[in-house]
Tab-separated table of C-alpha atoms and ligand atoms in Angstrom:
chain	number	residue	atom	x	y	z
A	26	MET	CA	-64.044	75.278	-57.496
A	27	ASN	CA	-64.329	79.087	-57.659
A	28	LEU	CA	-65.133	80.493	-54.242
A	29	ILE	CA	-65.589	83.880	-52.643
A	30	LEU	CA	-65.114	84.414	-48.919
A	31	LEU	CA	-67.133	87.404	-47.753
A	32	GLY	CA	-67.131	88.849	-44.263
A	33	ALA	CA	-66.183	91.810	-42.131
A	34	PRO	CA	-62.517	92.630	-41.600
A	35	GLY	CA	-61.255	90.151	-39.009
A	36	ALA	CA	-64.029	87.613	-39.660
A	37	GLY	CA	-61.375	85.011	-40.505
A	38	LYS	CA	-61.386	85.126	-44.325
A	39	GLY	CA	-57.597	84.954	-44.707
A	40	THR	CA	-57.242	82.220	-42.090
A	41	GLN	CA	-59.962	80.080	-43.669
A	42	ALA	CA	-58.831	80.806	-47.231
A	43	GLU	CA	-55.371	79.393	-46.498
A	44	LEU	CA	-56.779	76.235	-44.862
A	45	ILE	CA	-59.319	75.583	-47.593
A	46	ALA	CA	-56.861	76.382	-50.386
A	47	LYS	CA	-54.514	73.750	-48.972
A	48	GLN	CA	-57.321	71.207	-48.839
A	49	LEU	CA	-58.547	71.939	-52.380
A	50	GLN	CA	-55.082	72.585	-53.871
A	51	ILE	CA	-56.122	75.873	-55.433
A	52	PRO	CA	-54.662	79.368	-54.929
A	53	THR	CA	-55.987	82.065	-52.657
A	54	ILE	CA	-56.236	85.536	-54.107
A	55	SER	CA	-56.149	88.136	-51.357
A	56	THR	CA	-56.358	91.689	-52.672
A	57	GLY	CA	-55.195	92.934	-49.240
A	58	ASN	CA	-52.012	90.826	-49.480
A	59	ILE	CA	-51.411	91.874	-53.095
A	60	LEU	CA	-51.783	95.548	-52.129
A	61	ARG	CA	-49.504	95.234	-49.064
A	62	GLU	CA	-46.856	93.604	-51.280
A	63	ALA	CA	-47.265	96.449	-53.803
A	64	ILE	CA	-46.770	99.003	-51.007
A	65	LYS	CA	-43.666	97.186	-49.769
A	66	ASN	CA	-42.233	97.243	-53.300
A	67	GLN	CA	-43.309	100.873	-53.846
A	68	THR	CA	-44.987	100.049	-57.147
A	69	PRO	CA	-47.339	102.628	-58.765
A	70	THR	CA	-50.324	100.553	-57.505
A	71	GLY	CA	-48.849	100.490	-54.001
A	72	LEU	CA	-48.293	104.238	-53.989
A	73	LYS	CA	-51.911	104.774	-55.109
A	74	ALA	CA	-53.315	102.394	-52.477
A	75	LYS	CA	-51.303	103.279	-49.376
A	76	ASP	CA	-53.260	106.297	-48.107
A	77	PHE	CA	-56.619	104.574	-48.541
A	78	MET	CA	-55.426	101.492	-46.679
A	79	ASP	CA	-53.798	103.399	-43.823
A	80	LYS	CA	-57.113	105.202	-43.220
A	81	GLY	CA	-59.189	102.031	-43.437
A	82	MET	CA	-60.881	103.196	-46.636
A	83	LEU	CA	-61.423	101.124	-49.757
A	84	VAL	CA	-58.960	101.358	-52.620
A	85	PRO	CA	-60.737	102.594	-55.804
A	86	ASP	CA	-62.641	99.960	-57.776
A	87	ASP	CA	-60.655	100.427	-61.009
A	88	VAL	CA	-57.393	99.576	-59.212
A	89	ILE	CA	-58.899	96.458	-57.627
A	90	ILE	CA	-60.615	95.273	-60.805
A	91	GLY	CA	-57.290	95.608	-62.681
A	92	ILE	CA	-55.389	93.628	-60.028
A	93	VAL	CA	-57.944	90.831	-59.953
A	94	SER	CA	-58.343	90.383	-63.707
A	95	GLU	CA	-54.555	90.221	-64.091
A	96	ARG	CA	-54.273	87.639	-61.300
A	97	LEU	CA	-57.166	85.476	-62.543
A	98	ALA	CA	-55.552	85.272	-65.984
A	99	GLN	CA	-52.565	83.396	-64.533
A	100	ASP	CA	-52.238	79.668	-65.156
A	101	ASP	CA	-52.569	78.527	-61.544
A	102	CYS	CA	-56.165	79.853	-61.464
A	103	LYS	CA	-57.338	77.459	-64.164
A	104	LYS	CA	-58.296	74.749	-61.637
A	105	GLY	CA	-60.126	77.231	-59.429
A	106	TYR	CA	-59.388	79.835	-56.755
A	107	ILE	CA	-60.545	81.425	-53.547
A	108	LEU	CA	-61.167	85.158	-53.569
A	109	ASP	CA	-60.395	86.621	-50.127
A	110	GLY	CA	-61.373	90.236	-49.551
A	111	VAL	CA	-62.748	90.801	-53.020
A	112	PRO	CA	-65.327	91.803	-54.190
A	113	ARG	CA	-65.967	94.461	-51.574
A	114	THR	CA	-68.333	96.736	-53.525
A	115	ALA	CA	-71.238	96.302	-55.933
A	116	PRO	CA	-69.166	97.541	-58.928
A	117	GLN	CA	-66.451	94.974	-58.108
A	118	ALA	CA	-69.038	92.162	-57.962
A	119	GLN	CA	-70.574	93.394	-61.210
A	120	ALA	CA	-67.141	93.491	-62.872
A	121	LEU	CA	-66.509	89.849	-61.937
A	122	GLN	CA	-69.874	88.916	-63.389
A	123	ASP	CA	-69.290	90.967	-66.562
A	124	ASN	CA	-65.945	89.218	-67.020
A	125	GLY	CA	-67.770	85.886	-67.162
A	126	ILE	CA	-66.434	84.638	-63.824
A	127	GLU	CA	-68.456	81.559	-62.831
A	128	LEU	CA	-68.774	81.111	-59.077
A	129	ASP	CA	-69.560	77.861	-57.331
A	130	CYS	CA	-70.241	79.359	-53.938
A	131	VAL	CA	-70.003	82.569	-51.897
A	132	VAL	CA	-69.406	81.935	-48.200
A	133	SER	CA	-70.151	84.778	-45.814
A	134	ILE	CA	-68.305	84.345	-42.513
A	135	GLU	CA	-70.635	85.872	-39.956
A	136	ILE	CA	-69.422	87.582	-36.799
A	137	ASP	CA	-70.392	90.469	-34.495
A	138	ASP	CA	-68.444	93.723	-34.591
A	139	ALA	CA	-67.664	93.464	-30.854
A	140	VAL	CA	-65.799	90.170	-31.353
A	141	ILE	CA	-63.846	91.590	-34.272
A	142	ALA	CA	-62.543	94.552	-32.310
A	143	ARG	CA	-61.016	92.087	-29.797
A	144	ARG	CA	-59.538	89.869	-32.508
A	145	MET	CA	-57.741	92.619	-34.343
A	146	THR	CA	-55.542	93.661	-31.432
A	147	GLY	CA	-54.112	90.123	-31.359
A	148	ARG	CA	-53.618	89.672	-35.103
A	149	ARG	CA	-50.074	89.271	-36.414
A	150	VAL	CA	-49.320	88.792	-40.108
A	151	CYS	CA	-46.290	87.473	-41.933
A	152	SER	CA	-44.411	90.317	-43.596
A	153	ALA	CA	-43.210	87.898	-46.293
A	154	CYS	CA	-46.179	85.666	-47.253
A	155	GLY	CA	-49.135	87.441	-45.599
A	156	ALA	CA	-50.233	84.450	-43.440
A	157	SER	CA	-52.429	85.516	-40.526
A	158	TYR	CA	-51.930	84.504	-36.868
A	159	HIS	CA	-53.378	85.470	-33.504
A	160	ILE	CA	-51.340	85.764	-30.327
A	161	THR	CA	-53.708	83.463	-28.397
A	162	ALA	CA	-56.293	81.929	-30.785
A	163	ASN	CA	-53.785	80.877	-33.476
A	164	PRO	CA	-50.209	81.456	-32.312
A	165	PRO	CA	-47.210	80.575	-34.512
A	166	LYS	CA	-44.993	77.670	-33.410
A	167	ALA	CA	-42.100	80.054	-32.692
A	168	GLN	CA	-42.931	83.510	-31.391
A	169	GLY	CA	-42.797	86.212	-34.059
A	170	ILE	CA	-41.948	83.784	-36.888
A	171	CYS	CA	-44.211	82.474	-39.658
A	172	ASN	CA	-44.774	78.690	-39.606
A	173	ALA	CA	-44.989	78.548	-43.387
A	174	CYS	CA	-42.018	80.626	-44.565
A	175	SER	CA	-40.098	81.760	-41.433
A	176	GLY	CA	-40.901	85.393	-42.296
A	177	GLU	CA	-41.157	88.003	-39.557
A	178	LEU	CA	-44.609	88.485	-38.009
A	179	VAL	CA	-45.753	92.095	-37.703
A	180	THR	CA	-48.794	94.058	-36.553
A	181	ARG	CA	-50.752	95.597	-39.409
A	182	LYS	CA	-50.830	99.390	-39.344
A	183	ASP	CA	-54.589	99.355	-40.052
A	184	ASP	CA	-55.327	97.052	-37.084
A	185	VAL	CA	-55.270	99.926	-34.564
A	186	PRO	CA	-58.734	100.264	-32.912
A	187	GLU	CA	-59.697	103.569	-34.570
A	188	THR	CA	-58.936	102.300	-38.083
A	189	VAL	CA	-60.686	99.000	-37.339
A	190	GLN	CA	-63.834	101.001	-36.522
A	191	ASN	CA	-63.565	102.769	-39.911
A	192	ARG	CA	-63.105	99.471	-41.685
A	193	LEU	CA	-66.151	97.975	-39.981
A	194	ALA	CA	-68.229	101.023	-40.948
A	195	VAL	CA	-67.036	100.668	-44.556
A	196	TYR	CA	-67.932	96.965	-44.482
A	197	HIS	CA	-71.495	97.691	-43.346
A	198	ALA	CA	-71.923	100.572	-45.817
A	199	GLU	CA	-70.361	99.056	-48.945
A	200	THR	CA	-69.739	95.316	-48.686
A	201	GLU	CA	-72.590	93.799	-46.711
A	202	VAL	CA	-75.004	94.446	-49.620
A	203	LEU	CA	-73.091	91.816	-51.589
A	204	LYS	CA	-74.797	89.166	-49.481
A	205	ASP	CA	-78.062	90.140	-51.210
A	206	PHE	CA	-76.347	90.287	-54.596
A	207	TYR	CA	-75.188	86.660	-54.256
A	208	ALA	CA	-78.268	85.394	-52.412
A	209	LYS	CA	-80.380	86.530	-55.388
A	210	ARG	CA	-78.130	84.460	-57.630
A	211	GLY	CA	-78.500	81.403	-55.372
A	212	LYS	CA	-74.814	81.349	-54.430
A	213	LEU	CA	-74.738	82.556	-50.808
A	214	VAL	CA	-74.161	80.408	-47.723
A	215	LEU	CA	-73.655	81.755	-44.209
A	216	VAL	CA	-71.135	80.238	-41.803
A	217	ASN	CA	-70.649	81.093	-38.139
A	218	GLY	CA	-67.243	82.772	-37.742
A	219	ASP	CA	-67.494	83.019	-33.962
A	220	GLN	CA	-66.310	79.508	-33.176
A	221	PRO	CA	-62.895	77.809	-33.122
A	222	ILE	CA	-60.974	78.024	-36.394
A	223	ALA	CA	-61.206	74.263	-37.110
A	224	ASP	CA	-64.980	74.304	-36.569
A	225	ALA	CA	-65.430	77.169	-39.012
A	226	THR	CA	-63.296	75.268	-41.574
A	227	ARG	CA	-65.447	72.161	-41.086
A	228	ASP	CA	-68.624	74.210	-41.658
A	229	ILE	CA	-67.242	75.902	-44.773
A	230	LEU	CA	-66.158	72.568	-46.290
A	231	ALA	CA	-69.605	71.136	-45.553
A	232	ALA	CA	-71.266	74.203	-47.088
A	233	ILE	CA	-69.293	73.841	-50.313
A	234	GLY	CA	-69.825	70.074	-50.414
A	235	VAL	CA	-66.236	68.959	-49.792
A	236	GLN	CA	-65.320	66.014	-47.515
A	237	PRO	CA	-62.821	67.156	-44.823
B	307	ADP	P1	-59.763	88.562	-42.275
B	307	ADP	O1	-58.904	87.962	-43.354
B	307	ADP	O2	-61.210	88.258	-42.441
B	307	ADP	O3	-59.510	90.032	-42.065
B	307	ADP	P2	-58.105	86.950	-40.479
B	307	ADP	O4	-58.207	85.580	-41.060
B	307	ADP	O5	-56.810	87.668	-40.657
B	307	ADP	O6	-59.350	87.860	-40.903
B	307	ADP	O7	-58.433	86.796	-38.908
B	307	ADP	C1	-58.395	87.944	-38.047
B	307	ADP	C2	-57.723	87.557	-36.722
B	307	ADP	O8	-58.576	86.659	-36.018
B	307	ADP	C3	-56.386	86.840	-36.886
B	307	ADP	O9	-55.565	87.202	-35.799
B	307	ADP	C4	-56.775	85.362	-36.835
B	307	ADP	O10	-55.706	84.534	-36.359
B	307	ADP	C5	-57.923	85.396	-35.834
B	307	ADP	N1	-58.961	84.387	-36.102
B	307	ADP	C6	-59.416	83.947	-37.312
B	307	ADP	N2	-60.407	83.043	-37.157
B	307	ADP	C7	-60.592	82.927	-35.819
B	307	ADP	C8	-61.492	82.153	-35.002
B	307	ADP	N3	-62.397	81.332	-35.553
B	307	ADP	N4	-61.407	82.286	-33.652
B	307	ADP	C9	-60.502	83.134	-33.100
B	307	ADP	N5	-59.638	83.885	-33.797
B	307	ADP	C10	-59.668	83.783	-35.140
B	308	AMP	P1	-57.707	93.148	-46.051
B	308	AMP	O1	-56.306	92.620	-46.031
B	308	AMP	O2	-58.631	92.324	-46.892
B	308	AMP	O3	-58.230	93.409	-44.667
B	308	AMP	O4	-57.632	94.566	-46.780
B	308	AMP	C1	-56.855	95.613	-46.232
B	308	AMP	C2	-57.175	96.911	-46.958
B	308	AMP	O5	-56.831	96.789	-48.351
B	308	AMP	C3	-58.637	97.346	-46.952
B	308	AMP	O6	-59.006	98.051	-45.767
B	308	AMP	C4	-58.674	98.238	-48.195
B	308	AMP	O7	-58.072	99.500	-47.942
B	308	AMP	C5	-57.761	97.484	-49.162
B	308	AMP	N1	-58.503	96.498	-49.961
B	308	AMP	C6	-58.314	95.151	-49.967
B	308	AMP	N2	-59.154	94.560	-50.820
B	308	AMP	C7	-59.924	95.552	-51.342
B	308	AMP	C8	-61.013	95.567	-52.263
B	308	AMP	N3	-61.492	94.447	-52.815
B	308	AMP	N4	-61.567	96.765	-52.563
B	308	AMP	C9	-61.094	97.903	-52.038
B	308	AMP	N5	-60.088	97.960	-51.148
B	308	AMP	C10	-59.498	96.792	-50.802
């Protein structure tokens, strides 16, 4: 099963990707998490990406396309994968297609901008594994500590309201067109992201034809 989760920043892609990956036993590939790890480790990719990310802008396509093709070549992707946060531009979608990537389904998690702005102030992410929590909607079992790996939970620098507004504008300008791209290829399904997390998971599993 090769899946893409599309949606605005804060729509719930990372949250749903982790839940569905567990159910399907396939890896999640989050370009945001890969880039944050690269920044933490001060790699050349991280140094290139940092300024773009801090401003809420997209990292250049060539950097992203390189990261994704390297990751998809790894053995654990042979049984399938979930792409979270990629593609985000038409050239990225085209590059996946040109590389012969076969997709089973593209799920767009739909949500209004006004709801997203509220969600982002409560988001906390694990500084070690990237898992996403919310202080009220999806709190960790122990405050400030990741359920999965006991890493420290932190607030993302780009989750401040002004940067969130930039990221939403970028989503509408550059990423939303991908819904058309995949609808034309018969791959797109829409799922309501403005409902409890478990309900959105149920709808995504139904949309991709998997029994919960
Ligand atoms: P994305 O990966 O699309 O940027 P996340 O999965 O990190 O989004 O979710 C953004 C924030 O919203 C997180 O704090 C997450 O816990 C919370 N969240 C995700 N899905 C829901 C939901 N259905 N209802 C309420 N909060 C949610
Ligand atoms: P995310 O964790 O998906 O919210 O991504 C955080 C930030 O990483 C984005 O605002 C971009 O700066 C960068 N980023 C992640 N994925 C991509 C991508 N596919 N294309 C361009 N930039 C990306």
